[in-house]
GROMACS .gro file of N, CA, C and O in nm:
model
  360
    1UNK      N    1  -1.202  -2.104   2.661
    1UNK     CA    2  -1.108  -2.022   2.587
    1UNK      C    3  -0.970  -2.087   2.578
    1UNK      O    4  -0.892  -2.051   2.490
    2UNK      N    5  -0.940  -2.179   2.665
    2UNK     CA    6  -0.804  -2.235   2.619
    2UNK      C    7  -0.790  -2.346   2.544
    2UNK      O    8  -0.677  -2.360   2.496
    3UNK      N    9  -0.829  -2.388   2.532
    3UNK     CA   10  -0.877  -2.482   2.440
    3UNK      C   11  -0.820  -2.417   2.287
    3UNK      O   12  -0.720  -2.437   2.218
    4UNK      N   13  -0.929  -2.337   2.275
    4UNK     CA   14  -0.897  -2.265   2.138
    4UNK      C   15  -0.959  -2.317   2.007
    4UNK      O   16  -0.936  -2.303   1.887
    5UNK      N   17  -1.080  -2.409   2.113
    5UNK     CA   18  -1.155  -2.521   1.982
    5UNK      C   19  -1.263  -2.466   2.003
    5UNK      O   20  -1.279  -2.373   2.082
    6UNK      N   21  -1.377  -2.533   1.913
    6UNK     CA   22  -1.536  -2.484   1.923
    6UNK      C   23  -1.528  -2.336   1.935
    6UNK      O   24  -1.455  -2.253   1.881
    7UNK      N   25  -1.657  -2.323   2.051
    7UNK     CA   26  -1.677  -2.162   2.080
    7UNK      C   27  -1.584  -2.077   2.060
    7UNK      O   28  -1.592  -1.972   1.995
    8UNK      N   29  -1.464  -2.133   2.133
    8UNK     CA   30  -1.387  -2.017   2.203
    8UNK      C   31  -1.324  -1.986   2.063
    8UNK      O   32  -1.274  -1.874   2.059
    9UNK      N   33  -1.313  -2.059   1.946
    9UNK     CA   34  -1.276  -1.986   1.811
    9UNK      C   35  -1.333  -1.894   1.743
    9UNK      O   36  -1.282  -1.839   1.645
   10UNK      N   37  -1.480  -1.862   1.805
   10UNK     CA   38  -1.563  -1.742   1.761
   10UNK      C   39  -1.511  -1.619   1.791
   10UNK      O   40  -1.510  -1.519   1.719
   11UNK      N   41  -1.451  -1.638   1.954
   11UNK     CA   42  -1.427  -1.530   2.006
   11UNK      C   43  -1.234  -1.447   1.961
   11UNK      O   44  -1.174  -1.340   1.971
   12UNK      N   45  -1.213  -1.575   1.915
   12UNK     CA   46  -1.085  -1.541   1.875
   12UNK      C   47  -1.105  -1.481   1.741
   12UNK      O   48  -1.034  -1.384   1.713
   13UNK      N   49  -1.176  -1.514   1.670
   13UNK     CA   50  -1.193  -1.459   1.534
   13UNK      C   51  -1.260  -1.294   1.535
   13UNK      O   52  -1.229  -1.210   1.450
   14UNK      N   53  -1.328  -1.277   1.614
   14UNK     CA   54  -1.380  -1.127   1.663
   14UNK      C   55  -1.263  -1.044   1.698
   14UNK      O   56  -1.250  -0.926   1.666
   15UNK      N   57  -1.155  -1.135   1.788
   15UNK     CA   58  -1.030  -1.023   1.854
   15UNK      C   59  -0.969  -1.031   1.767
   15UNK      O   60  -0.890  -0.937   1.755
   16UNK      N   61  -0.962  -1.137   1.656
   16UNK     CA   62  -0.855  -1.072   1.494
   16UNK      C   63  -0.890  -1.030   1.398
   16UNK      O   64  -0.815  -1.001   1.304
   17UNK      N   65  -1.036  -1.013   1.398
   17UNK     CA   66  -1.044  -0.934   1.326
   17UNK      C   67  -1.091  -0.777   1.353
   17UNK      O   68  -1.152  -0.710   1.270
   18UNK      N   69  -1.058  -0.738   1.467
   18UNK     CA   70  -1.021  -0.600   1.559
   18UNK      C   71  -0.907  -0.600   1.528
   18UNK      O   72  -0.873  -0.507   1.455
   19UNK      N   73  -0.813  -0.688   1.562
   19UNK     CA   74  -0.700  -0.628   1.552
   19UNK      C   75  -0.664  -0.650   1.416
   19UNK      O   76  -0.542  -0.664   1.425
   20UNK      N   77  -0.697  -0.663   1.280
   20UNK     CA   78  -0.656  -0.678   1.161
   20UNK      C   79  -0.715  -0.575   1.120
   20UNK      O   80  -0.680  -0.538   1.008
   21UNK      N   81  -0.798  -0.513   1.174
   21UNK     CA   82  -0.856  -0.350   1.147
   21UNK      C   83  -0.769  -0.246   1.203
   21UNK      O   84  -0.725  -0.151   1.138
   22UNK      N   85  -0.749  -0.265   1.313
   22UNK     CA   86  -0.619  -0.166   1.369
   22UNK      C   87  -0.470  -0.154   1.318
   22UNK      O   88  -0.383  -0.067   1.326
   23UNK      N   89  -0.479  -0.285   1.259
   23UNK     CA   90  -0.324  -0.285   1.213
   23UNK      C   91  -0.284  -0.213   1.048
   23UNK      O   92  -0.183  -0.170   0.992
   24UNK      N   93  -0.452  -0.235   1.011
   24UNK     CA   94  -0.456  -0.202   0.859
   24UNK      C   95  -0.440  -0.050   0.919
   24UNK      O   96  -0.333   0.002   0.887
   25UNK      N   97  -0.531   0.036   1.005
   25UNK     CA   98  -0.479   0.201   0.985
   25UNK      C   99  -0.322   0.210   1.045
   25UNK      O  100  -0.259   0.304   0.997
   26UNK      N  101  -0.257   0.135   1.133
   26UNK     CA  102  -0.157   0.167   1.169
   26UNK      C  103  -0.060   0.192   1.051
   26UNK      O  104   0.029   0.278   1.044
   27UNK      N  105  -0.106   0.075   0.933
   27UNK     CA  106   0.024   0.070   0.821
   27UNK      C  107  -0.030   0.174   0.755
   27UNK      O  108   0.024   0.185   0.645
   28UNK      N  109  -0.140   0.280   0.780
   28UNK     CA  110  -0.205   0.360   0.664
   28UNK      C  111  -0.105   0.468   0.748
   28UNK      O  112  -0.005   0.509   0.689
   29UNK      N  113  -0.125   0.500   0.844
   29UNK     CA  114  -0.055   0.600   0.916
   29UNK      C  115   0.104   0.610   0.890
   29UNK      O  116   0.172   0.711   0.906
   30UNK      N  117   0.144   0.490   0.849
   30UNK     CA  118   0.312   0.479   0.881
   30UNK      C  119   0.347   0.527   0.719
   30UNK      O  120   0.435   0.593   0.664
   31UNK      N  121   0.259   0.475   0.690
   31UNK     CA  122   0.277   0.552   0.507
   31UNK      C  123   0.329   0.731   0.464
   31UNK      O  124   0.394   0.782   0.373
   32UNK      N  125   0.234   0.800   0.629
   32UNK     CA  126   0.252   0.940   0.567
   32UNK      C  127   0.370   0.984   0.635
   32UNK      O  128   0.408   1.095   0.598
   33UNK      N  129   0.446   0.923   0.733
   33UNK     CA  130   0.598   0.908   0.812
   33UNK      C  131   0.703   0.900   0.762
   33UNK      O  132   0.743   0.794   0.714
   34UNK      N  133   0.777   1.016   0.761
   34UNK     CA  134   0.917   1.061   0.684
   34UNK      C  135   0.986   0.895   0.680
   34UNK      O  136   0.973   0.815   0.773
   35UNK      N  137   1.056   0.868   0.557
   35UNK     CA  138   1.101   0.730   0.498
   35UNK      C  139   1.184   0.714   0.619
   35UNK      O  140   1.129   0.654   0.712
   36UNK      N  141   1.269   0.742   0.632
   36UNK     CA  142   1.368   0.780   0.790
   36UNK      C  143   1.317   0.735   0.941
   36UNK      O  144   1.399   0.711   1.030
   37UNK      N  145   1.237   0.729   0.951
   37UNK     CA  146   1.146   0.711   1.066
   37UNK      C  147   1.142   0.567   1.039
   37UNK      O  148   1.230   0.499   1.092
   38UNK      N  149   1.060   0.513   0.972
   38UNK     CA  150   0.947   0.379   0.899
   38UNK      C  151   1.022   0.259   0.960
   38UNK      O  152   0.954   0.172   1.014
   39UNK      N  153   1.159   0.246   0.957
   39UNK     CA  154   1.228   0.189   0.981
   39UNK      C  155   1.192   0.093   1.133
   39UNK      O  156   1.171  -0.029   1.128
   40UNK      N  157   1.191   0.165   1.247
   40UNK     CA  158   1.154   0.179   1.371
   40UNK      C  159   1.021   0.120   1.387
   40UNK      O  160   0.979   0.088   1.498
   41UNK      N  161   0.938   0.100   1.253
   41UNK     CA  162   0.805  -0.004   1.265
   41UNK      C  163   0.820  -0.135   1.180
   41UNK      O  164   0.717  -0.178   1.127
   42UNK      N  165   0.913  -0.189   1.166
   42UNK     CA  166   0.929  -0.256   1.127
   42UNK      C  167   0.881  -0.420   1.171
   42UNK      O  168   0.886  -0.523   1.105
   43UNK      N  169   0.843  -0.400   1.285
   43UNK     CA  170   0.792  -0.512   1.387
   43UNK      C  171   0.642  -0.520   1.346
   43UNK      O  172   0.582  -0.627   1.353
   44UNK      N  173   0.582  -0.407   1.302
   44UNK     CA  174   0.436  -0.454   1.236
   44UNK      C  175   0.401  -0.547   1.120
   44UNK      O  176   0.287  -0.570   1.081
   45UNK      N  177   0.542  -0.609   1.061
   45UNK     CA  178   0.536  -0.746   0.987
   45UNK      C  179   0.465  -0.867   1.065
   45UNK      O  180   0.368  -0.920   1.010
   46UNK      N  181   0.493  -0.897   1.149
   46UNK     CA  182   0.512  -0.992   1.208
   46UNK      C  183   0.337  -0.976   1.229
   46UNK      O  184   0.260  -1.007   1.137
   47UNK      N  185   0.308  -0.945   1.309
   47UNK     CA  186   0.142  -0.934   1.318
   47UNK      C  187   0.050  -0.982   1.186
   47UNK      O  188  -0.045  -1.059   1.198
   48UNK      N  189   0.092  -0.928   1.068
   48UNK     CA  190   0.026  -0.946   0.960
   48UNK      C  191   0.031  -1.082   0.927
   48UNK      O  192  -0.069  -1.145   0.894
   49UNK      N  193   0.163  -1.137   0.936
   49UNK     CA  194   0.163  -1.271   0.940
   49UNK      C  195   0.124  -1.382   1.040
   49UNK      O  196   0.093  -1.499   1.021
   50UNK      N  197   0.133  -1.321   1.132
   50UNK     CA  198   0.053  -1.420   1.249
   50UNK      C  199  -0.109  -1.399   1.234
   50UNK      O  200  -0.196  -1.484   1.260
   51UNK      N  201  -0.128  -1.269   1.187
   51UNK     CA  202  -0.332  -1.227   1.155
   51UNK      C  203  -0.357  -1.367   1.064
   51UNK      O  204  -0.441  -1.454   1.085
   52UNK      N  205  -0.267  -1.361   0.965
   52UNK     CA  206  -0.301  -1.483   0.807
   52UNK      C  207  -0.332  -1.604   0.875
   52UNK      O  208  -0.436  -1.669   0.869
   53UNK      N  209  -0.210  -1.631   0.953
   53UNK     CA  210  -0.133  -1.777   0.953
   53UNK      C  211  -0.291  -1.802   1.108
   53UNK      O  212  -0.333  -1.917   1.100
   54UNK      N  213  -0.330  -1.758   1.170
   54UNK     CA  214  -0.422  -1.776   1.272
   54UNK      C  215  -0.563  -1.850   1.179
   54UNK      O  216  -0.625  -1.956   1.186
   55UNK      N  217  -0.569  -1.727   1.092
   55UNK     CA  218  -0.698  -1.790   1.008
   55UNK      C  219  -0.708  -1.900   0.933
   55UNK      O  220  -0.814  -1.946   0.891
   56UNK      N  221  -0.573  -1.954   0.909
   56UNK     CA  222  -0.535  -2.051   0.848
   56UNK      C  223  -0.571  -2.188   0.975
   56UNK      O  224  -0.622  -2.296   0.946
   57UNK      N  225  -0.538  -2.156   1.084
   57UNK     CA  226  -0.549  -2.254   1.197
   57UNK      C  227  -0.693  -2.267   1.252
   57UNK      O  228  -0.709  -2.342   1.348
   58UNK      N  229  -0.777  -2.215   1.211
   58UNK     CA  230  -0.909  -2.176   1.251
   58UNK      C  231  -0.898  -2.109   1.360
   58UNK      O  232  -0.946  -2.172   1.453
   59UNK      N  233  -0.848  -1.990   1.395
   59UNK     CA  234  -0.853  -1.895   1.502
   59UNK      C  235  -0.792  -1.996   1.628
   59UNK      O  236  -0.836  -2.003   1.743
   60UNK      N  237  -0.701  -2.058   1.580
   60UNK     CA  238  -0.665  -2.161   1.692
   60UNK      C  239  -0.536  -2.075   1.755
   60UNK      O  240  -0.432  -2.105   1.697
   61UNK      N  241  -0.523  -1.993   1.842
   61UNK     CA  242  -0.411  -1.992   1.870
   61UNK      C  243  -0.364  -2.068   1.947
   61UNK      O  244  -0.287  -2.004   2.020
   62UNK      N  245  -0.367  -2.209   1.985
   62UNK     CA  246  -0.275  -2.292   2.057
   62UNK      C  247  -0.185  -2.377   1.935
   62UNK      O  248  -0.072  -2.426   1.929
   63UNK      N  249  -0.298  -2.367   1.845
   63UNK     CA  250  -0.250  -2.502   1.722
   63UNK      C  251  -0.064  -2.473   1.747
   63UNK      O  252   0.013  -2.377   1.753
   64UNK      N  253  -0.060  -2.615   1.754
   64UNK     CA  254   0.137  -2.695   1.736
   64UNK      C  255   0.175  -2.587   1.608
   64UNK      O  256   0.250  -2.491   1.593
   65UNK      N  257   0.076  -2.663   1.525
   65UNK     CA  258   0.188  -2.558   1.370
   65UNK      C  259   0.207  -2.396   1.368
   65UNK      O  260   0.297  -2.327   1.321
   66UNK      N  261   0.091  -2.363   1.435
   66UNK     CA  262   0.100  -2.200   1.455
   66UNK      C  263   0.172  -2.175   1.525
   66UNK      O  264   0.189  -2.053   1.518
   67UNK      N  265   0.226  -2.212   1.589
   67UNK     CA  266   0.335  -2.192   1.731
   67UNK      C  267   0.448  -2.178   1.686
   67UNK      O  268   0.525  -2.084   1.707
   68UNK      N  269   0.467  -2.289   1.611
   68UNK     CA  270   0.585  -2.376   1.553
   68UNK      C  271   0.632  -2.294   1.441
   68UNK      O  272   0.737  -2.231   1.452
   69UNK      N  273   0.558  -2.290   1.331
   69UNK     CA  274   0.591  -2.141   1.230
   69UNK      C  275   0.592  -2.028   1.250
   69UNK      O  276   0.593  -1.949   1.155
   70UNK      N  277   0.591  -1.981   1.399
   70UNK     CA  278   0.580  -1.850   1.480
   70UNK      C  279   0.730  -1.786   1.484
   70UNK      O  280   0.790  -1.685   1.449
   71UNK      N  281   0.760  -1.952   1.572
   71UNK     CA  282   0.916  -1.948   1.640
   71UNK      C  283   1.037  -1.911   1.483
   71UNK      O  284   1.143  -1.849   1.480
   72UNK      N  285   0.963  -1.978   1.375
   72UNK     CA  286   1.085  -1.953   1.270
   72UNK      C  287   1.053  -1.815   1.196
   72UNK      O  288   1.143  -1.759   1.133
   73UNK      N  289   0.960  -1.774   1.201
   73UNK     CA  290   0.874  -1.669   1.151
   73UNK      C  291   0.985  -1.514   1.199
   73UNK      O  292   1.077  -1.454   1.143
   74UNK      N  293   0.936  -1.503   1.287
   74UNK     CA  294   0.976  -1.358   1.386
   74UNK      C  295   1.106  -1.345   1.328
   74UNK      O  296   1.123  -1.246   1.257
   75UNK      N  297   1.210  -1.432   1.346
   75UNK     CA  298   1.365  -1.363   1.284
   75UNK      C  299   1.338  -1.297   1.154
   75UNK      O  300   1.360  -1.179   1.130
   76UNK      N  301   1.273  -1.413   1.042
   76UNK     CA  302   1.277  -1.405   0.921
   76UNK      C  303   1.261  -1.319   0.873
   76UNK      O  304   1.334  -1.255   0.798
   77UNK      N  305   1.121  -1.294   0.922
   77UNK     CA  306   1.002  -1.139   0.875
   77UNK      C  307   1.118  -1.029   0.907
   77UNK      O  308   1.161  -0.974   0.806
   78UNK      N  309   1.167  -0.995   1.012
   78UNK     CA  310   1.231  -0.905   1.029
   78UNK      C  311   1.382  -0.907   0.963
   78UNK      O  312   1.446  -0.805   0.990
   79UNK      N  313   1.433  -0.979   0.903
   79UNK     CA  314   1.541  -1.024   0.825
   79UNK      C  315   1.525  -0.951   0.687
   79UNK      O  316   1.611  -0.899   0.616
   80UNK      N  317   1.373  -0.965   0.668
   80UNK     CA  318   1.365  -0.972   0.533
   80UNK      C  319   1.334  -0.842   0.468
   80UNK      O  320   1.347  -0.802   0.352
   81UNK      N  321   1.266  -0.762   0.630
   81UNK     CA  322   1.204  -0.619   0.596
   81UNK      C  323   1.353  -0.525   0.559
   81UNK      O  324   1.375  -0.449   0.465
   82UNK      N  325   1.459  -0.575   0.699
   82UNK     CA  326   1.563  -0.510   0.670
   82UNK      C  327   1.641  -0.527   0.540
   82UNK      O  328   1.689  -0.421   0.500
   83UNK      N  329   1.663  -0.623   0.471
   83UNK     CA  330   1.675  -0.651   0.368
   83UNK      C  331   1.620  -0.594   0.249
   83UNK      O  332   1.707  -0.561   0.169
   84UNK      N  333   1.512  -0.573   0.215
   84UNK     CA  334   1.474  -0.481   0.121
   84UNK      C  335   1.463  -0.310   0.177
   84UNK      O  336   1.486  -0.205   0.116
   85UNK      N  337   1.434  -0.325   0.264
   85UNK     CA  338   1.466  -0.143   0.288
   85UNK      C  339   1.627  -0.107   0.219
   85UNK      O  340   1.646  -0.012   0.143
   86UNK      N  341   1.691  -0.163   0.245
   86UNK     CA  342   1.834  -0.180   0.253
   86UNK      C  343   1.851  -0.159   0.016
   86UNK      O  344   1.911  -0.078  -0.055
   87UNK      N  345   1.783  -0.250  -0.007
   87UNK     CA  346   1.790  -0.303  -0.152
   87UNK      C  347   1.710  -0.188  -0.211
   87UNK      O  348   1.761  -0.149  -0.316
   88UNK      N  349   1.592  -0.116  -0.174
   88UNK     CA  350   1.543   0.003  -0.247
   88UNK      C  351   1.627   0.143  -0.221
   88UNK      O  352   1.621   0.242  -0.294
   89UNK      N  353   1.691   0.134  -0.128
   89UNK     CA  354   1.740   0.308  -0.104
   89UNK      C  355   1.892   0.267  -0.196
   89UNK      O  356   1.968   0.364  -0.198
   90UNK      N  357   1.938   0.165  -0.259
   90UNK     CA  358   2.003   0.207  -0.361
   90UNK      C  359   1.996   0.248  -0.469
   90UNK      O  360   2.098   0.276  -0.531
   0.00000   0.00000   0.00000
């Protein structure tokens, strides 16, 4: 499993795609949540993009580049959510 090569990419691909099922009802749930609230989930960006960017690596989560576009990732995503929340309620 640390590795993150061969086998152990089977098993990683099973735990994301559990958790790319859980995350899809979480955003179904946050949908029926007074606009006011929504705000406060705003950190469920970031997941969606690390779900993509994993499958892109072959379920590698050690891969250098996944790591590496992680570290610039996290500000951004959340930069950007605030940013348009911000740009529609005018």
């Amino acid at each position: 499993l640390l590795s993150g090569e061969g086998r152990a990419a089977a098993a990683f691909e099973v735990v994301a795609g559990a958790a790319t099922r859980a995350l899809g009802l979480a955003e179904e749930a946050l949908r029926m949540l007074p606009a006011d609230v929504r705000p406060a989930f705003w950190g469920l960006a970031v997941p969606r993009i690390y779900l993509s960017r994993l499958a892109r690596a072959g379920f590698n989560p050690f891969d250098e580049a996944l790591q590496a576009g992680m570290r610039q990732t996290y500000p951004l995503a959340l930069q950007m959510k605030v940013l348009k929340a911000r740009l529609l309620r005018q």
